[in-house]
Short mmCIF file of C-alpha atoms in Angstrom, two decimals:
data_model
loop_
_atom_site.label_atom_id
_atom_site.label_comp_id
_atom_site.label_asym_id
_atom_site.label_seq_id
_atom_site.Cartn_x
_atom_site.Cartn_y
_atom_site.Cartn_z
CA PHE A 1 -0.09 -0.03 0.05
CA ARG A 2 0.94 3.48 -0.71
CA ASN A 3 1.69 5.81 2.09
CA PRO A 4 -0.97 8.33 2.95
CA ALA A 5 0.73 11.15 1.61
CA GLU A 6 1.12 9.60 -1.88
CA ARG A 7 -2.43 8.52 -1.83
CA GLU A 8 -3.65 12.04 -0.91
CA GLN A 9 -1.56 13.56 -3.65
CA GLN A 10 -3.05 11.14 -6.09
CA MET A 11 -6.59 11.86 -5.11
CA SER A 12 -6.00 15.63 -5.33
CA MET A 13 -4.85 15.14 -8.93
CA LYS A 14 -8.02 13.15 -9.74
CA MET A 15 -10.16 15.83 -8.17
CA LYS A 16 -8.44 18.59 -10.37
CA LYS A 17 -9.19 16.55 -13.64
CA TYR A 18 -12.72 16.24 -12.56
CA ILE A 19 -12.96 20.07 -11.91
CA TYR A 20 -11.33 20.84 -15.27
CA ALA A 21 -13.58 18.56 -17.16
CA PHE A 22 -16.77 19.92 -15.55
CA ALA A 23 -15.54 23.57 -16.21
CA ALA A 24 -14.87 22.72 -19.86
CA LEU A 25 -18.30 20.96 -20.10
CA SER A 26 -19.94 24.04 -18.53
CA ALA A 27 -18.14 26.53 -20.90
CA GLY A 28 -19.19 24.37 -23.89
CA LEU A 29 -22.82 24.36 -22.88
CA VAL A 30 -22.73 28.22 -22.18
CA LEU A 31 -21.04 28.85 -25.54
CA GLY A 32 -23.41 26.54 -27.40
CA SER A 33 -26.34 28.23 -25.70
CA ALA A 34 -24.99 31.67 -26.66
CA CYS A 35 -24.55 30.51 -30.37
CA THR A 36 -28.10 29.21 -30.42
CA GLU A 37 -29.56 32.35 -28.91
CA GLN A 38 -27.44 34.37 -31.62
CA ARG A 39 -28.73 32.21 -34.38
CA ASN A 40 -32.18 32.40 -33.23
CA PHE A 41 -31.93 36.17 -32.74
CA TYR A 42 -31.66 36.47 -36.42
CA GLU A 43 -33.88 33.45 -37.42
CA ALA A 44 -36.97 34.77 -35.48
CA GLY A 45 -38.31 36.51 -38.80
CA GLU A 46 -35.78 39.45 -38.72
CA TYR A 47 -34.74 40.30 -42.20
CA VAL A 48 -33.33 43.67 -43.59
CA MET A 49 -33.52 44.54 -47.29
CA PHE A 50 -34.18 47.24 -49.87
CA ALA A 51 -37.85 47.93 -50.23
CA ASP A 52 -37.46 47.35 -53.95
CA THR A 53 -34.98 45.18 -55.84
CA LEU A 54 -35.48 47.41 -58.90
CA ASN A 55 -36.97 50.88 -59.17
CA VAL A 56 -36.93 54.08 -61.30
CA TYR A 57 -36.20 57.35 -59.25
CA PRO A 58 -36.79 60.84 -60.42
CA VAL A 59 -33.87 63.15 -60.71
CA GLN A 60 -35.32 66.77 -60.40
CA GLN A 61 -33.64 70.20 -60.63
CA ASP A 62 -34.98 71.50 -57.32
CA VAL A 63 -34.62 68.31 -55.29
CA GLU A 64 -31.34 67.65 -53.73
CA TYR A 65 -31.93 64.01 -52.83
CA PHE A 66 -34.12 61.04 -53.51
CA SER A 67 -34.65 58.15 -51.10
CA VAL A 68 -33.85 54.50 -51.74
CA PRO A 69 -35.79 52.99 -48.73
CA VAL A 70 -34.48 50.01 -46.72
CA VAL A 71 -36.88 48.01 -44.43
CA SER A 72 -36.67 45.52 -41.74
CA THR A 73 -39.26 42.91 -40.93
CA VAL A 74 -39.10 43.76 -37.34
CA SER A 75 -38.36 46.63 -34.95
CA ARG A 76 -35.74 46.63 -32.26
CA ASN A 77 -35.13 48.74 -29.25
CA TYR A 78 -31.75 49.97 -30.48
CA ASP A 79 -30.27 51.45 -33.54
CA ARG A 80 -29.07 49.24 -36.35
CA THR A 81 -26.53 50.41 -38.77
CA PHE A 82 -25.40 48.78 -42.01
CA GLY A 83 -23.02 49.64 -44.69
CA VAL A 84 -24.10 50.49 -48.17
CA GLU A 85 -21.86 49.69 -51.02
CA ILE A 86 -21.97 50.20 -54.79
CA ILE A 87 -21.65 47.34 -57.05
CA ASP A 88 -19.94 48.02 -60.27
CA ALA A 89 -20.76 45.11 -62.29
CA GLY A 90 -23.86 45.75 -64.39
CA SER A 91 -23.87 49.51 -63.58
CA ASP A 92 -23.72 52.12 -66.28
CA ALA A 93 -24.24 55.17 -64.23
CA ILE A 94 -20.96 56.73 -63.11
CA GLU A 95 -20.52 57.64 -59.48
CA THR A 96 -19.84 61.37 -58.96
CA LEU A 97 -20.73 62.07 -62.60
CA HIS A 98 -24.46 60.88 -62.52
CA TYR A 99 -25.02 60.57 -58.86
CA ARG A 100 -23.52 60.29 -55.29
CA LEU A 101 -24.51 58.81 -51.92
CA LYS A 102 -24.93 61.15 -49.16
CA SER A 103 -23.63 58.35 -46.80
CA ASN A 104 -22.02 54.99 -47.09
CA THR A 105 -24.21 53.75 -44.16
CA VAL A 106 -27.80 53.53 -43.27
CA THR A 107 -29.24 53.41 -39.71
CA ILE A 108 -32.59 52.04 -38.73
CA LYS A 109 -33.42 53.96 -35.46
CA ALA A 110 -34.77 52.25 -32.40
CA GLY A 111 -38.45 51.35 -32.70
CA GLU A 112 -38.54 51.80 -36.51
CA THR A 113 -38.53 49.53 -39.48
CA ARG A 114 -37.41 51.86 -42.26
CA ALA A 115 -34.56 54.02 -43.07
CA ASP A 116 -33.54 55.76 -46.47
CA VAL A 117 -30.26 55.80 -48.39
CA LEU A 118 -30.24 59.23 -49.64
CA VAL A 119 -28.95 59.68 -53.36
CA HIS A 120 -28.08 63.00 -55.11
CA GLY A 121 -28.77 62.78 -58.74
CA CYS A 122 -26.74 65.01 -61.02
CA TYR A 123 -29.44 66.78 -62.92
CA ASP A 124 -27.26 68.57 -65.49
CA ALA A 125 -25.25 65.49 -66.37
CA LEU A 126 -28.30 63.35 -67.23
CA ASP A 127 -30.05 62.84 -70.56
CA PRO A 128 -33.86 62.54 -70.36
CA ALA A 129 -33.80 60.00 -73.17
CA VAL A 130 -31.40 57.64 -71.29
CA THR A 131 -32.02 55.85 -67.95
CA PRO A 132 -28.66 55.03 -66.47
CA SER A 133 -28.54 52.56 -63.53
CA PHE A 134 -26.32 51.38 -60.58
CA THR A 135 -26.63 48.63 -58.00
CA LEU A 136 -26.57 49.05 -54.18
CA SER A 137 -25.89 46.27 -51.71
CA LEU A 138 -26.34 46.10 -48.02
CA VAL A 139 -23.37 45.11 -45.92
CA MET A 140 -24.76 43.12 -43.00
CA PRO A 141 -24.75 39.52 -41.53
CA ASP A 142 -25.86 36.76 -43.72
CA ALA A 143 -28.45 35.70 -41.29
CA LEU A 144 -30.30 39.00 -42.06
CA GLU A 145 -30.60 38.33 -45.70
CA MET A 146 -34.08 37.08 -46.77
CA PRO A 147 -33.72 33.90 -48.89
CA GLN A 148 -34.87 34.40 -52.54
CA TYR A 149 -34.96 38.28 -52.09
CA GLY A 150 -31.27 39.24 -51.47
CA ARG A 151 -29.59 42.43 -50.22
CA ARG A 152 -29.28 44.35 -53.47
CA SER A 153 -31.28 47.00 -55.31
CA LYS A 154 -30.89 48.35 -58.82
CA VAL A 155 -31.40 51.97 -58.99
CA LEU A 156 -32.43 53.70 -62.32
CA LEU A 157 -32.09 57.60 -62.88
CA GLN A 158 -34.79 59.25 -64.80
CA LYS A 159 -34.22 62.96 -65.54
CA CYS A 160 -37.50 64.93 -64.94
CA CYS A 161 -37.59 68.39 -66.27
CA PRO A 162 -39.62 71.12 -64.45
CA PHE A 163 -43.12 71.60 -65.78
CA ASP A 164 -43.93 74.87 -67.49
CA ILE A 165 -47.47 75.16 -69.00
CA ASN A 166 -46.12 77.79 -71.40
CA ALA A 167 -43.89 75.39 -73.04
CA PHE A 168 -47.13 73.73 -74.46
CA SER A 169 -48.35 76.81 -76.07
CA GLY A 170 -47.76 77.95 -79.68
CA TRP A 171 -47.39 75.75 -82.79
CA CYS A 172 -47.35 71.94 -82.64
CA VAL A 173 -47.29 69.28 -85.20
CA LEU A 174 -50.29 66.82 -84.45
CA SER A 175 -50.21 63.26 -85.93
CA SER A 176 -53.31 61.12 -85.40
CA THR A 177 -54.60 57.67 -86.25
CA PHE A 178 -58.07 59.35 -86.31
CA LEU A 179 -56.94 61.44 -89.34
CA GLN A 180 -55.26 58.46 -90.84
CA SER A 181 -58.39 56.54 -90.60
CA TYR A 182 -61.06 59.23 -91.43
CA ASN A 183 -59.45 62.21 -93.14
CA PRO A 184 -60.96 62.54 -96.68
CA TYR A 185 -57.94 64.32 -97.72
CA GLY A 186 -55.67 61.36 -96.65
CA SER A 187 -53.21 63.38 -94.36
CA TYR A 188 -52.76 62.22 -90.82
CA GLN A 189 -50.75 65.34 -89.86
CA ARG A 190 -51.78 68.98 -89.28
CA LEU A 191 -50.35 72.23 -87.77
CA VAL A 192 -52.29 73.27 -84.56
CA ARG A 193 -51.85 76.28 -82.50
CA CYS A 194 -52.37 76.03 -78.68
CA SER A 195 -52.81 78.68 -76.01
CA VAL A 196 -52.84 78.73 -72.17
CA ASN A 197 -56.30 78.49 -70.86
CA PRO A 198 -56.94 81.58 -68.85
CA ASP A 199 -59.76 79.95 -66.96
CA ARG A 200 -58.06 76.84 -65.56
CA GLU A 201 -54.49 76.23 -64.23
CA LYS A 202 -52.29 73.71 -66.03
CA SER A 203 -54.59 73.59 -69.11
CA ILE A 204 -54.38 74.56 -72.74
CA ILE A 205 -56.69 75.25 -75.47
CA CYS A 206 -55.85 73.60 -78.85
CA HIS A 207 -57.47 75.54 -81.73
CA ASN A 208 -58.85 73.73 -84.85
CA TRP A 209 -57.62 70.51 -83.26
CA MET A 210 -58.88 68.03 -85.78
CA LEU A 211 -60.98 70.31 -87.82
CA LYS A 212 -61.18 74.06 -88.37
CA GLY A 213 -63.74 75.59 -86.14
CA TYR A 214 -63.38 73.03 -83.30
CA ASP A 215 -61.25 73.82 -80.27
CA ILE A 216 -60.30 71.11 -77.55
CA GLU A 217 -59.11 71.60 -73.97
CA LEU A 218 -56.20 69.48 -72.68
CA ARG A 219 -55.37 69.19 -68.99
CA PHE A 220 -51.93 68.40 -67.52
CA ASP A 221 -51.11 66.78 -64.21
CA ASP A 222 -47.48 66.90 -63.08
CA SER A 223 -48.01 65.66 -59.46
CA ASP A 224 -46.02 62.42 -60.32
CA PRO A 225 -42.73 63.43 -61.94
CA LEU A 226 -42.24 59.78 -63.40
CA ALA A 227 -45.82 59.71 -64.90
CA PRO A 228 -46.95 63.10 -65.87
CA SER A 229 -50.46 62.71 -67.46
CA VAL A 230 -52.70 64.55 -69.80
CA THR A 231 -56.56 64.23 -69.96
CA VAL A 232 -59.19 65.24 -72.36
CA PRO A 233 -62.29 66.50 -70.57
CA GLU A 234 -65.40 64.60 -71.70
CA GLY A 235 -68.13 65.95 -73.79
CA GLN A 236 -66.01 68.22 -76.04
CA VAL A 237 -67.10 68.50 -79.72
CA MET A 238 -64.26 67.82 -81.93
CA SER A 239 -65.94 67.87 -85.35
CA ASP A 240 -69.27 67.41 -87.11
CA GLU A 241 -69.99 64.03 -88.47
CA GLY A 242 -70.33 64.98 -92.15
CA SER A 243 -66.75 66.33 -92.56
CA PHE A 244 -65.24 62.82 -91.77
CA PHE A 245 -67.96 60.24 -92.23
CA GLY A 246 -69.76 61.81 -95.20
CA GLN A 247 -73.08 61.22 -93.50
CA THR A 248 -74.85 61.75 -90.12
CA HIS A 249 -75.29 58.91 -87.49
CA GLY A 250 -76.43 60.89 -84.65
CA ASP A 251 -76.96 64.75 -83.77
CA ASP A 252 -74.04 65.74 -86.32
CA ARG A 253 -71.45 65.83 -83.59
CA ILE A 254 -68.36 63.71 -82.93
CA LEU A 255 -67.47 64.00 -79.28
CA VAL A 256 -64.06 63.25 -77.62
CA ARG A 257 -62.83 62.16 -74.30
CA SER A 258 -59.82 60.43 -72.69
CA SER A 259 -59.44 56.77 -73.67
CA SER A 260 -59.84 54.14 -70.97
CA VAL A 261 -57.88 51.81 -73.02
CA ASN A 262 -54.25 53.26 -72.51
CA PRO A 263 -52.87 56.29 -70.48
CA SER A 264 -51.82 59.51 -71.99
CA TYR A 265 -48.74 61.43 -70.98
CA PHE A 266 -46.55 64.31 -71.63
CA SER A 267 -42.81 65.16 -71.62
CA SER A 268 -41.64 68.46 -69.99
CA CYS A 269 -38.15 67.76 -71.29
CA GLY A 270 -39.08 67.22 -74.86
CA ASN A 271 -42.29 69.40 -75.11
CA TYR A 272 -44.55 66.75 -76.66
CA LEU A 273 -47.42 64.65 -75.60
CA TYR A 274 -49.10 61.37 -76.42
CA VAL A 275 -52.75 61.28 -75.90
CA TRP A 276 -55.23 58.44 -76.30
CA THR A 277 -58.76 59.47 -76.94
CA GLN A 278 -62.11 57.85 -77.61
CA MET A 279 -64.40 59.42 -80.23
CA TYR A 280 -68.16 58.74 -79.92
CA VAL A 281 -71.44 59.88 -81.09
CA TYR A 282 -74.76 60.97 -79.32
CA ASP A 283 -78.14 61.71 -80.63
CA LEU A 284 -79.21 64.43 -78.33
CA ASP A 285 -79.23 62.61 -74.92
CA VAL A 286 -79.04 59.07 -76.38
CA TYR A 287 -75.58 57.28 -76.84
CA ILE A 288 -75.41 56.01 -80.44
CA GLY A 289 -71.83 54.39 -80.18
CA SER A 290 -68.20 54.53 -80.05
CA VAL A 291 -66.20 55.66 -83.29
CA GLY A 292 -63.03 54.06 -81.73
CA HIS A 293 -59.87 54.69 -79.63
CA PHE A 294 -57.24 56.82 -81.36
CA TYR A 295 -53.68 57.80 -80.73
CA THR A 296 -52.47 61.35 -81.20
CA VAL A 297 -48.94 62.69 -80.89
CA MET A 298 -48.39 66.54 -80.44
CA GLU A 299 -44.93 67.88 -80.89
CA TRP A 300 -44.28 71.59 -80.25
CA VAL A 301 -42.24 73.55 -82.84
CA SER A 302 -40.76 77.12 -83.25
CA ASP A 303 -42.91 79.62 -85.24
CA GLU A 304 -40.08 79.43 -87.89
CA GLU A 305 -40.44 75.63 -88.20
CA ALA A 306 -44.25 75.97 -88.34
CA GLU A 307 -43.96 78.61 -91.07
CA ARG A 308 -41.64 76.27 -92.97
CA LEU A 309 -44.07 73.28 -92.75
CA ARG A 310 -46.93 75.52 -93.72
CA ARG A 311 -45.20 76.70 -96.83
CA GLU A 312 -44.58 72.97 -97.56
CA GLY A 313 -48.25 72.29 -97.50
CA MET A 314 -48.96 71.07 -94.06
CA ALA A 315 -52.69 71.53 -93.34
CA MET A 316 -53.62 73.98 -90.58
#
């Protein structure tokens, strides 16, 4: 038998091994629990993403920044800050030339589920006929990326010029599928002179629109810079029936209104408009029928250009 001192030393060493083993096991359990809690922290439906994976944003002369929204599926009781990086691949808009970010980070404030990446569009460098784009990506933990949605957003820049109703006065060249179908002289184009309507804001009167002696009002709505629209108030008389049909079907009036088939819009940058109209016929208060839906383009020209076209024989 070993002496008592040796036996006590051996027992002490065994006890230390048990203590170390228990400590290691406890640490492993705590670490594993922490990892599980961290994983569940993100897996409990918390995702962060751009509100749109692709969208067109207006670049306006008097607006310094437009917003690219970032959203979260949950709110937290603390601020969350993420990086925002620009992806060069697939981008044809040039940073600092066409746009620049106000910041390369975005912060969702405590208690909120949305924040905005602010982008300055360089108005003077953009062409209204071209829509350049660039791609943004959120820098964040992978667990916050929603499957099948991703963390990127493609931003398209559309230059939107200021609206000026006076730009739509004066001479314009009108081209219409109605004239193409019904004009007895065969021409689908004519020179039309328009003036600002003194009785209504954002409205013009187009004199002798489709036929001499018949004026038509057009109304403009620029509230959405990406979708400026034009409407034709209902019930306006655009012609008598005989001039285009050669006979009378109703009360000898062809009426016009905005078409419900397609939207009509205008361009402040290009000073033109596309308008879809429906022509129809009544016999006093009785609806006779629709003549059809027709497409008309109106492009404003200078007085000099209008005079040249008139000399070359364009109808007025």
